Amino acid sequence: MDLASAGRAAAQARLLTPPVDRSRFPRKPFGVCSRPLLPPPKLWFLSPHPERGVSLINRAKRRGSASQRPPPKQAILEEEEEVDEERVIVAEEGLEVEFTDDLEEVMEDDDDFEDELEENEFEEEEANLFVGDGGAGGGISLAGMWWDKEALAIAEEVSMSFDGDLKMYAFKTTANSTIRVRIEKISTKYGSPSIDDIEAFSKAYRSRLDEAELAERIPDNISLEVSSPGLERVVRIPDDLERFKDRPMYVKYISDGAASSSPQEGDGVFKLISYDMELCHCTWGLADVKINRQKAGKGRPLSKKQREWRLQTPFESLCLVRLHSDC
């Protein structure tokens, strides 16, 4: 066979050889780390805000049902294309995502943004605190969504499953499919649940929510947050007076002014001297705390006049009563 014939035979052999699907073997650029593309786990972690008390939050949030999720995209790599380290390559078989350092920094920035957003929401909630707000003020606050009454009924059933020892202090739903629950433990003196209590309630409630999602009684992208009432929880009048009678409290009240003047609003950090359920009024004295001692002079205890000061308020004149933690 001459040289020309050999060349034609080799060319024909190349045409008969099936092409190699290089997309199944994507190149990994140097310095790029690979992570499996898996569904986001349900994460339980402590809130970074100590003033909230013990707070365990479930950040798991499903974005849509399986039928609504798009199929994984297949990355097509050119045979001789230079790999760009800023690209994200998804392989169809292994469902593997490759992140560059720049992308990881963006993800870390997103986490910081979420933490900052949560802190801003908490500060706004504390600034607008009122009794029955569904947050730090306790009570129930529903967003008016089609599913929130069902979610509340499930939470009440979960609470009953703990023999009434774990009760809801506050329940709140939001328009972005978030449920926030604050629970208290009745068997403890001040109603503070432990981390184990919060985790047990969270898991039981999450399990019931998953069942309701499958039955389409609630949407399938519910996010759940469970926490304690907080260190400076609202004191419900008169129900909580006996429980917290030994604790200093911040009290905002309306006092009757002179006959020709309108009622005046006052506040202070007091201790409960006594209360009368028949007459429906409380008697307060100044609490021995830092903010009151400062009025007597730096480093000095409460004066005799401060110790003997008394204030009597009817129950209905109390605008807000909450625990005071800075002693």
Coordinates of C-alpha atoms in Angstrom, one line a residue:
M1 CA 0.0 0.0 0.0
D2 CA 1.4 3.4 -1.0
L3 CA 1.5 6.5 1.2
A4 CA -1.6 8.0 -0.4
S5 CA -3.7 4.9 0.1
A6 CA -2.6 4.6 3.8
G7 CA -3.7 8.2 4.4
R8 CA -7.1 7.6 2.9
A9 CA -7.6 4.5 5.0
A10 CA -6.7 6.4 8.2
A11 CA -9.1 9.2 7.4
Q12 CA -11.9 6.7 6.7
A13 CA -11.2 5.0 10.1
R14 CA -11.5 8.4 11.9
L15 CA -14.9 8.9 10.3
L16 CA -16.2 5.6 11.5
T17 CA -15.1 6.2 15.1
P18 CA -17.9 7.6 17.3
P19 CA -17.2 10.9 18.9
V20 CA -16.4 11.0 22.6
D21 CA -19.0 12.9 24.7
R22 CA -16.5 15.1 26.6
S23 CA -19.4 16.7 28.6
R24 CA -19.4 13.6 30.8
F25 CA -15.8 14.3 31.8
P26 CA -15.6 18.0 32.5
R27 CA -12.2 19.5 33.4
K28 CA -11.8 20.9 36.9
P29 CA -9.9 24.1 36.9
F30 CA -7.0 24.5 39.3
G31 CA -8.0 26.0 42.7
V32 CA -11.7 25.2 42.4
C33 CA -13.5 23.2 45.0
S34 CA -16.3 20.8 44.3
R35 CA -19.4 20.3 46.4
P36 CA -22.3 17.9 45.9
L37 CA -25.6 19.6 44.8
L38 CA -27.9 18.3 47.4
P39 CA -31.2 19.6 48.9
P40 CA -30.6 22.1 51.7
P41 CA -30.6 20.4 55.1
K42 CA -32.9 21.5 57.9
L43 CA -30.5 23.4 60.1
W44 CA -31.0 24.0 63.8
F45 CA -28.9 26.7 65.4
L46 CA -28.9 29.1 68.3
S47 CA -29.9 32.7 67.6
P48 CA -27.0 35.1 68.0
H49 CA -29.1 37.5 70.1
P50 CA -28.8 36.7 73.8
E51 CA -31.5 39.2 74.7
R52 CA -34.0 36.8 73.0
G53 CA -33.2 34.1 75.5
V54 CA -32.8 30.6 74.2
S55 CA -33.7 30.6 70.6
L56 CA -33.6 27.6 68.2
I57 CA -34.4 28.3 64.6
N58 CA -35.2 25.9 61.8
R59 CA -34.1 27.6 58.6
A60 CA -35.2 24.8 56.3
K61 CA -37.4 26.2 53.5
R62 CA -38.6 24.3 50.5
R63 CA -38.9 26.6 47.4
G64 CA -41.4 24.4 45.5
S65 CA -42.7 20.9 44.9
A66 CA -40.8 18.3 43.0
S67 CA -43.1 18.7 40.0
Q68 CA -42.2 22.5 39.8
R69 CA -38.5 22.1 40.0
P70 CA -36.7 22.4 36.7
P71 CA -34.5 19.4 35.6
P72 CA -30.7 19.7 36.1
K73 CA -28.9 21.5 33.3
Q74 CA -26.2 19.8 31.3
A75 CA -23.0 21.7 30.8
I76 CA -21.6 21.5 27.3
L77 CA -17.9 22.0 27.2
E78 CA -16.1 22.9 23.9
E79 CA -13.3 20.5 23.1
E80 CA -10.5 23.1 23.2
E81 CA -12.3 25.8 25.2
E82 CA -10.2 27.4 27.9
V83 CA -11.8 26.9 31.3
D84 CA -12.9 30.1 33.0
E85 CA -12.6 29.9 36.8
E86 CA -15.6 32.2 37.3
R87 CA -18.0 29.8 35.7
V88 CA -20.2 27.2 37.5
I89 CA -20.1 23.8 35.8
V90 CA -22.9 21.3 36.4
A91 CA -22.5 17.7 35.3
E92 CA -25.6 15.8 34.5
E93 CA -24.5 12.5 35.9
G94 CA -22.9 13.4 39.2
L95 CA -24.9 16.5 39.9
E96 CA -21.7 18.2 41.0
V97 CA -21.4 21.9 41.3
E98 CA -18.0 23.7 41.2
F99 CA -17.5 27.0 43.0
T100 CA -14.7 29.4 42.7
D101 CA -13.3 31.4 45.6
D102 CA -15.2 34.5 44.3
L103 CA -18.5 32.7 44.4
E104 CA -17.9 31.4 47.9
E105 CA -17.3 35.0 49.0
V106 CA -20.6 36.0 47.5
M107 CA -22.3 33.1 49.3
E108 CA -20.7 34.2 52.6
D109 CA -21.9 37.8 51.9
D110 CA -25.5 36.4 51.4
D111 CA -25.3 34.6 54.8
D112 CA -24.1 37.9 56.5
F113 CA -27.0 39.7 54.8
E114 CA -29.5 37.2 56.1
D115 CA -28.1 37.6 59.7
E116 CA -28.2 41.4 59.4
L117 CA -31.8 41.2 58.1
E118 CA -32.9 38.9 61.0
E119 CA -31.2 41.3 63.4
N120 CA -33.0 44.3 61.9
E121 CA -36.3 42.5 62.0
F122 CA -35.8 41.7 65.7
E123 CA -34.9 45.3 66.6
E124 CA -37.9 46.6 64.7
E125 CA -40.1 44.0 66.6
E126 CA -38.7 45.1 69.9
A127 CA -39.1 48.8 69.1
N128 CA -42.8 48.3 68.2
L129 CA -43.5 45.9 71.1
F130 CA -47.1 45.7 72.3
V131 CA -49.2 43.1 74.2
G132 CA -50.6 40.5 71.8
D133 CA -48.3 41.3 68.9
G134 CA -47.5 37.6 68.4
G135 CA -43.8 38.2 69.1
A136 CA -42.1 39.5 72.3
G137 CA -45.5 40.8 73.4
G138 CA -47.0 37.3 73.3
G139 CA -50.4 36.4 71.9
I140 CA -51.4 35.4 68.4
S141 CA -50.9 37.4 65.2
L142 CA -52.1 35.9 61.9
A143 CA -51.2 37.4 58.5
G144 CA -54.6 36.5 57.1
M145 CA -53.2 33.8 54.7
W146 CA -55.4 30.9 53.7
W147 CA -53.3 28.5 55.6
D148 CA -52.4 30.2 58.9
K149 CA -55.4 29.0 60.9
E150 CA -54.5 25.4 60.0
A151 CA -50.9 26.0 61.1
L152 CA -52.2 27.5 64.4
A153 CA -54.5 24.5 65.0
I154 CA -51.5 22.1 64.4
A155 CA -49.3 24.0 66.8
E156 CA -52.0 23.8 69.5
E157 CA -52.3 20.1 69.0
V158 CA -48.5 19.7 69.3
S159 CA -48.5 21.7 72.5
M160 CA -51.2 19.4 73.9
S161 CA -48.9 16.4 73.1
F162 CA -46.5 17.6 75.8
D163 CA -49.1 17.2 78.5
G164 CA -49.6 21.0 78.7
D165 CA -46.1 21.6 80.0
L166 CA -44.9 23.3 76.8
K167 CA -47.4 26.0 75.9
M168 CA -47.3 28.7 73.2
Y169 CA -46.4 32.1 74.5
A170 CA -46.7 33.7 71.1
F171 CA -47.6 32.5 67.6
K172 CA -47.1 34.6 64.4
T173 CA -47.5 34.0 60.7
T174 CA -46.1 36.2 57.9
A175 CA -47.0 36.7 54.3
N176 CA -43.7 35.1 53.2
S177 CA -44.8 31.7 54.5
T178 CA -42.9 32.0 57.9
I179 CA -44.2 30.7 61.2
R180 CA -42.7 32.1 64.4
V181 CA -43.5 30.3 67.7
R182 CA -42.4 31.3 71.2
I183 CA -43.0 28.6 73.8
E184 CA -42.8 28.6 77.6
K185 CA -42.4 25.8 80.1
I186 CA -45.1 25.8 82.7
S187 CA -43.3 23.6 85.2
T188 CA -40.4 26.0 85.6
K189 CA -40.6 29.0 87.9
Y190 CA -40.2 31.7 85.2
G191 CA -41.5 29.6 82.3
S192 CA -38.1 29.3 80.5
P193 CA -37.8 26.2 78.2
S194 CA -34.5 24.5 77.8
I195 CA -32.7 23.9 74.4
D196 CA -33.9 20.3 74.5
D197 CA -37.5 21.5 75.1
I198 CA -37.3 23.8 72.1
E199 CA -35.8 21.2 69.9
A200 CA -38.4 18.6 70.9
F201 CA -41.3 21.0 70.1
S202 CA -39.6 22.1 66.8
K203 CA -39.2 18.5 65.6
A204 CA -42.7 17.5 66.5
Y205 CA -44.2 20.6 64.9
R206 CA -42.1 20.3 61.8
S207 CA -43.2 16.7 61.4
R208 CA -46.8 17.6 61.6
L209 CA -46.3 20.5 59.1
D210 CA -44.7 18.1 56.6
E211 CA -47.8 15.9 56.8
A212 CA -50.0 18.9 56.3
E213 CA -47.9 19.9 53.3
L214 CA -48.3 16.5 51.7
A215 CA -52.1 16.7 52.2
E216 CA -52.0 20.3 50.6
R217 CA -53.6 21.8 53.7
I218 CA -50.7 24.3 53.9
P219 CA -48.2 25.5 51.3
D220 CA -45.0 23.4 50.7
N221 CA -42.5 26.2 51.4
I222 CA -43.2 26.9 55.1
S223 CA -40.2 28.2 57.1
L224 CA -40.4 27.5 60.9
E225 CA -38.7 29.4 63.8
V226 CA -39.1 28.3 67.4
S227 CA -37.7 30.2 70.4
S228 CA -38.3 31.1 74.1
P229 CA -40.3 34.2 75.2
G230 CA -37.0 36.0 75.9
L231 CA -35.4 37.5 79.0
E232 CA -37.5 40.7 78.9
R233 CA -40.8 39.0 78.1
V234 CA -44.1 40.8 78.6
V235 CA -45.9 40.1 81.9
R236 CA -49.5 39.4 81.4
I237 CA -51.8 41.2 83.8
P238 CA -53.0 39.8 86.2
D239 CA -52.1 36.2 85.1
D240 CA -48.3 36.5 85.4
L241 CA -48.1 38.7 88.5
E242 CA -47.7 35.8 91.0
R243 CA -45.0 34.1 88.9
F244 CA -42.8 37.2 88.4
K245 CA -43.5 39.0 91.7
D246 CA -39.9 38.7 92.7
R247 CA -38.4 40.1 89.5
P248 CA -37.9 43.7 88.6
M249 CA -40.2 44.9 85.9
Y250 CA -40.4 47.8 83.5
V251 CA -43.9 49.4 83.9
K252 CA -45.6 51.9 81.6
Y253 CA -48.8 53.2 83.0
I254 CA -51.4 56.0 82.8
S255 CA -51.8 58.1 85.9
D256 CA -54.8 60.3 86.7
G257 CA -53.8 64.0 86.6
A258 CA -55.4 66.9 88.2
A259 CA -59.1 67.5 87.6
S260 CA -58.4 70.1 84.9
S261 CA -55.6 68.2 83.1
S262 CA -55.6 65.1 81.0
P263 CA -54.2 61.7 82.2
Q264 CA -50.4 61.5 82.2
E265 CA -48.2 58.6 81.0
G266 CA -45.4 57.5 83.3
D267 CA -42.9 54.6 83.4
G268 CA -40.1 53.2 85.5
V269 CA -38.5 50.0 86.7
F270 CA -40.4 48.8 89.7
K271 CA -40.8 45.8 92.1
L272 CA -44.2 44.4 92.9
I273 CA -45.2 45.1 96.5
S274 CA -48.7 43.6 96.4
Y275 CA -51.7 43.1 94.1
D276 CA -55.4 42.7 94.8
M277 CA -57.5 40.6 92.5
E278 CA -60.8 41.8 94.0
L279 CA -59.9 45.5 93.7
C280 CA -57.9 44.9 90.5
H281 CA -54.9 47.1 91.4
C282 CA -51.2 46.8 92.0
T283 CA -48.8 48.5 94.5
W284 CA -45.3 49.1 93.2
G285 CA -42.0 50.2 94.7
L286 CA -38.7 51.2 93.1
A287 CA -36.6 48.2 92.1
D288 CA -33.1 48.0 93.4
V289 CA -31.5 48.1 90.0
K290 CA -28.7 50.1 88.3
I291 CA -31.0 52.6 86.6
N292 CA -32.6 53.5 89.9
R293 CA -29.4 53.5 92.0
Q294 CA -27.8 56.0 89.6
K295 CA -30.4 58.6 90.6
A296 CA -29.1 58.4 94.2
G297 CA -25.6 59.1 93.1
K298 CA -22.7 57.1 91.6
G299 CA -21.9 54.0 93.7
R300 CA -24.6 54.8 96.3
P301 CA -27.5 52.5 97.2
L302 CA -31.2 53.5 97.1
S303 CA -32.0 56.4 99.5
K304 CA -34.6 56.0 102.2
K305 CA -37.0 58.2 100.2
Q306 CA -36.6 55.9 97.2
R307 CA -37.1 52.7 99.3
E308 CA -40.3 54.1 100.8
W309 CA -41.7 55.4 97.5
R310 CA -45.0 53.7 96.4
L311 CA -47.2 53.8 93.4
Q312 CA -50.7 52.3 93.1
T313 CA -52.1 51.5 89.7
P314 CA -55.4 49.9 88.5
F315 CA -54.9 46.9 86.2
E316 CA -56.5 48.8 83.3
S317 CA -54.1 51.7 83.6
L318 CA -51.1 49.4 82.9
C319 CA -50.1 49.9 79.2
L320 CA -47.0 47.6 79.3
V321 CA -45.3 45.5 81.9
R322 CA -42.2 43.4 81.0
L323 CA -39.3 41.9 82.8
H324 CA -36.2 44.0 83.3
S325 CA -32.9 42.2 83.0
D326 CA -30.2 44.9 83.6
C327 CA -29.8 44.7 87.4

